[in-house]
CSV table of C-alpha atoms in Angstrom, one decimal:
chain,number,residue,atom,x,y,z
A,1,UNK,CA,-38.4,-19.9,5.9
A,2,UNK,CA,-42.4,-19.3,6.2
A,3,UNK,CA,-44.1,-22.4,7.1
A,4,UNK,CA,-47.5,-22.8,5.0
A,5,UNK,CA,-50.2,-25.2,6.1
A,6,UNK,CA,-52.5,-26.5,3.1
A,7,UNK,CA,-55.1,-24.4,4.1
A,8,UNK,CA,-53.0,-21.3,3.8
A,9,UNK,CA,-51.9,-22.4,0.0
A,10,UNK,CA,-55.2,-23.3,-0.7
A,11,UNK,CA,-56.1,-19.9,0.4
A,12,UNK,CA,-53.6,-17.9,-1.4
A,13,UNK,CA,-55.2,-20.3,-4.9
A,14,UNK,CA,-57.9,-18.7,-4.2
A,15,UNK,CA,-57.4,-15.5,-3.3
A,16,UNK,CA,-57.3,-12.8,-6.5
A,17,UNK,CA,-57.6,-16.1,-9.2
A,18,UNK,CA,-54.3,-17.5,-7.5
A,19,UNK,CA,-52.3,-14.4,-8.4
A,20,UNK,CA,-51.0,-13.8,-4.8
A,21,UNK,CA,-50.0,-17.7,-4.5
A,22,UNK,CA,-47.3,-17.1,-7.9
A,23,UNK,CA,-46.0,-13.8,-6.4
A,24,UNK,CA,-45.4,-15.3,-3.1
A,25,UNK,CA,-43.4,-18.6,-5.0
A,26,UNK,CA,-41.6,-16.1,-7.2
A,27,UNK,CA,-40.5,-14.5,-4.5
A,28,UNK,CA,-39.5,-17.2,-2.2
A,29,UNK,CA,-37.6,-18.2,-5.6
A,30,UNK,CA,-35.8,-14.5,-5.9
A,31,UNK,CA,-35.2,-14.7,-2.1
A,32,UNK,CA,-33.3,-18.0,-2.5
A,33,UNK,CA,-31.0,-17.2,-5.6
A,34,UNK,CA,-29.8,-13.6,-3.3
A,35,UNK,CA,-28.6,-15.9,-0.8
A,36,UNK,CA,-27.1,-18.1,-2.6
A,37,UNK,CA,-24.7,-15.7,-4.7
A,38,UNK,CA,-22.5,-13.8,-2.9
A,39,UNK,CA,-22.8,-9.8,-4.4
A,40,UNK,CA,-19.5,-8.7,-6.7
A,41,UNK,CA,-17.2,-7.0,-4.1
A,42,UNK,CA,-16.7,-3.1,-5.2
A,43,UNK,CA,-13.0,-2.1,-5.8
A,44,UNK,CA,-12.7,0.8,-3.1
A,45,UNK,CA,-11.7,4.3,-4.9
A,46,UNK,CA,-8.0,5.4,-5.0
A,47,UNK,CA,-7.3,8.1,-1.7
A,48,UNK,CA,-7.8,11.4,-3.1
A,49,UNK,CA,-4.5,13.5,-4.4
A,50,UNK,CA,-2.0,10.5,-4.5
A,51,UNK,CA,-1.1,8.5,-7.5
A,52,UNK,CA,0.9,5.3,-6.3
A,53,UNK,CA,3.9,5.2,-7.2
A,54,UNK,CA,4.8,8.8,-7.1
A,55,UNK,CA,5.6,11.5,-5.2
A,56,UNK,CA,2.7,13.1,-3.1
A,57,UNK,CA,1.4,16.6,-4.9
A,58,UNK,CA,3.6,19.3,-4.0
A,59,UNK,CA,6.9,17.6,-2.9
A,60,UNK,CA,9.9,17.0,-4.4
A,61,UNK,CA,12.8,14.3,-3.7
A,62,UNK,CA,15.0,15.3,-0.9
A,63,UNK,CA,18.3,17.3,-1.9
A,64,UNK,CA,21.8,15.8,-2.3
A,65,UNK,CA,23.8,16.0,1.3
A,66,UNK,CA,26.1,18.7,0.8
A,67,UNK,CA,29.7,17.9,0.6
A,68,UNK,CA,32.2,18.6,3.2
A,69,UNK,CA,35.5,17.7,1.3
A,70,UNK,CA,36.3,18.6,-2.2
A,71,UNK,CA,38.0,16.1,-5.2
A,72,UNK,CA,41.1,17.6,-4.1
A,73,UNK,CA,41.3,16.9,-0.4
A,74,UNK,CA,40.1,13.2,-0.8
A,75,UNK,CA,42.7,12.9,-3.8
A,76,UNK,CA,45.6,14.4,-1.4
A,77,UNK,CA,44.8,12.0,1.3
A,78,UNK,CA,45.1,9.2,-1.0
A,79,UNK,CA,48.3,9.8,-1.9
A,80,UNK,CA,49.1,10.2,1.8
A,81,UNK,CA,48.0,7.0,2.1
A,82,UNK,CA,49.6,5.1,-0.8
A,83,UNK,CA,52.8,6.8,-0.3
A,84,UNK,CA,52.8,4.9,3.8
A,85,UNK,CA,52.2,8.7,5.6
A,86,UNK,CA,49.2,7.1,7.3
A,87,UNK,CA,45.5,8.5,7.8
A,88,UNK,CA,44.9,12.4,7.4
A,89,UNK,CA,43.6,13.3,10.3
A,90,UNK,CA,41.5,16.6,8.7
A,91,UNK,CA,39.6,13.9,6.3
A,92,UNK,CA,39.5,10.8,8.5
A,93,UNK,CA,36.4,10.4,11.2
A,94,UNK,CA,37.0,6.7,12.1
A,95,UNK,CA,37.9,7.6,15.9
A,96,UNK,CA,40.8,5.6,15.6
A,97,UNK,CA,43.4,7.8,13.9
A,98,UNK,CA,46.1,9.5,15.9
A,99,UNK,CA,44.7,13.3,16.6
A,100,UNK,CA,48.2,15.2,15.9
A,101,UNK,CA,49.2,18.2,13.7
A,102,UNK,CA,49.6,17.3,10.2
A,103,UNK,CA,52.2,15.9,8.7
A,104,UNK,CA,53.7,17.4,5.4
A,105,UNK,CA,54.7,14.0,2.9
């Protein structure tokens, strides 16, 4: 804040018919409303090349897992299993089935 004497406003009245006096009081005025509202903030731009949401440009979605047994082989080893023959050993990876040959039902 600028401290003023009344001999420096007194000055300023006179001074150019008391035109410098208004400019400075307009401007302590303009000075006071900036720091008193806050300026809007800016929404920052999106990153360049990505929309959200989507897949980056130029990839695609990873690729099924390929399988290792076919319809038929998980089929036959449920019937091995309903009919009381056990685990198939070829099919089963728990680490707890017995590793011998296999067994015909």
């Amino acid at each position: 804040m600028t401290d003023l004497d009344p001999e420096d406003t007194a000055a300023m009245r006179r001074e150019n018919g008391g035109r410098d006096f208004r400019l400075f009081l307009r401007q302590q005025i303009a000075d006071g409303r900036a720091r008193r509202t806050a300026p809007a903030a800016v929404k920052p731009p999106p990153p360049p090349g990505r929309i959200p949401g989507a897949w980056p440009a130029g990839a695609t979605p990873p690729a099924p897992r390929p399988r290792r047994h076919t319809d038929a082989d998980w089929l036959h080893a449920l019937d091995r299993n309903r009919l009381g023959h056990g685990h198939d050993t070829d099919l089963c990876h728990c680490g707890s089935c017995p590793t011998t040959t296999k067994e015909t039902p």
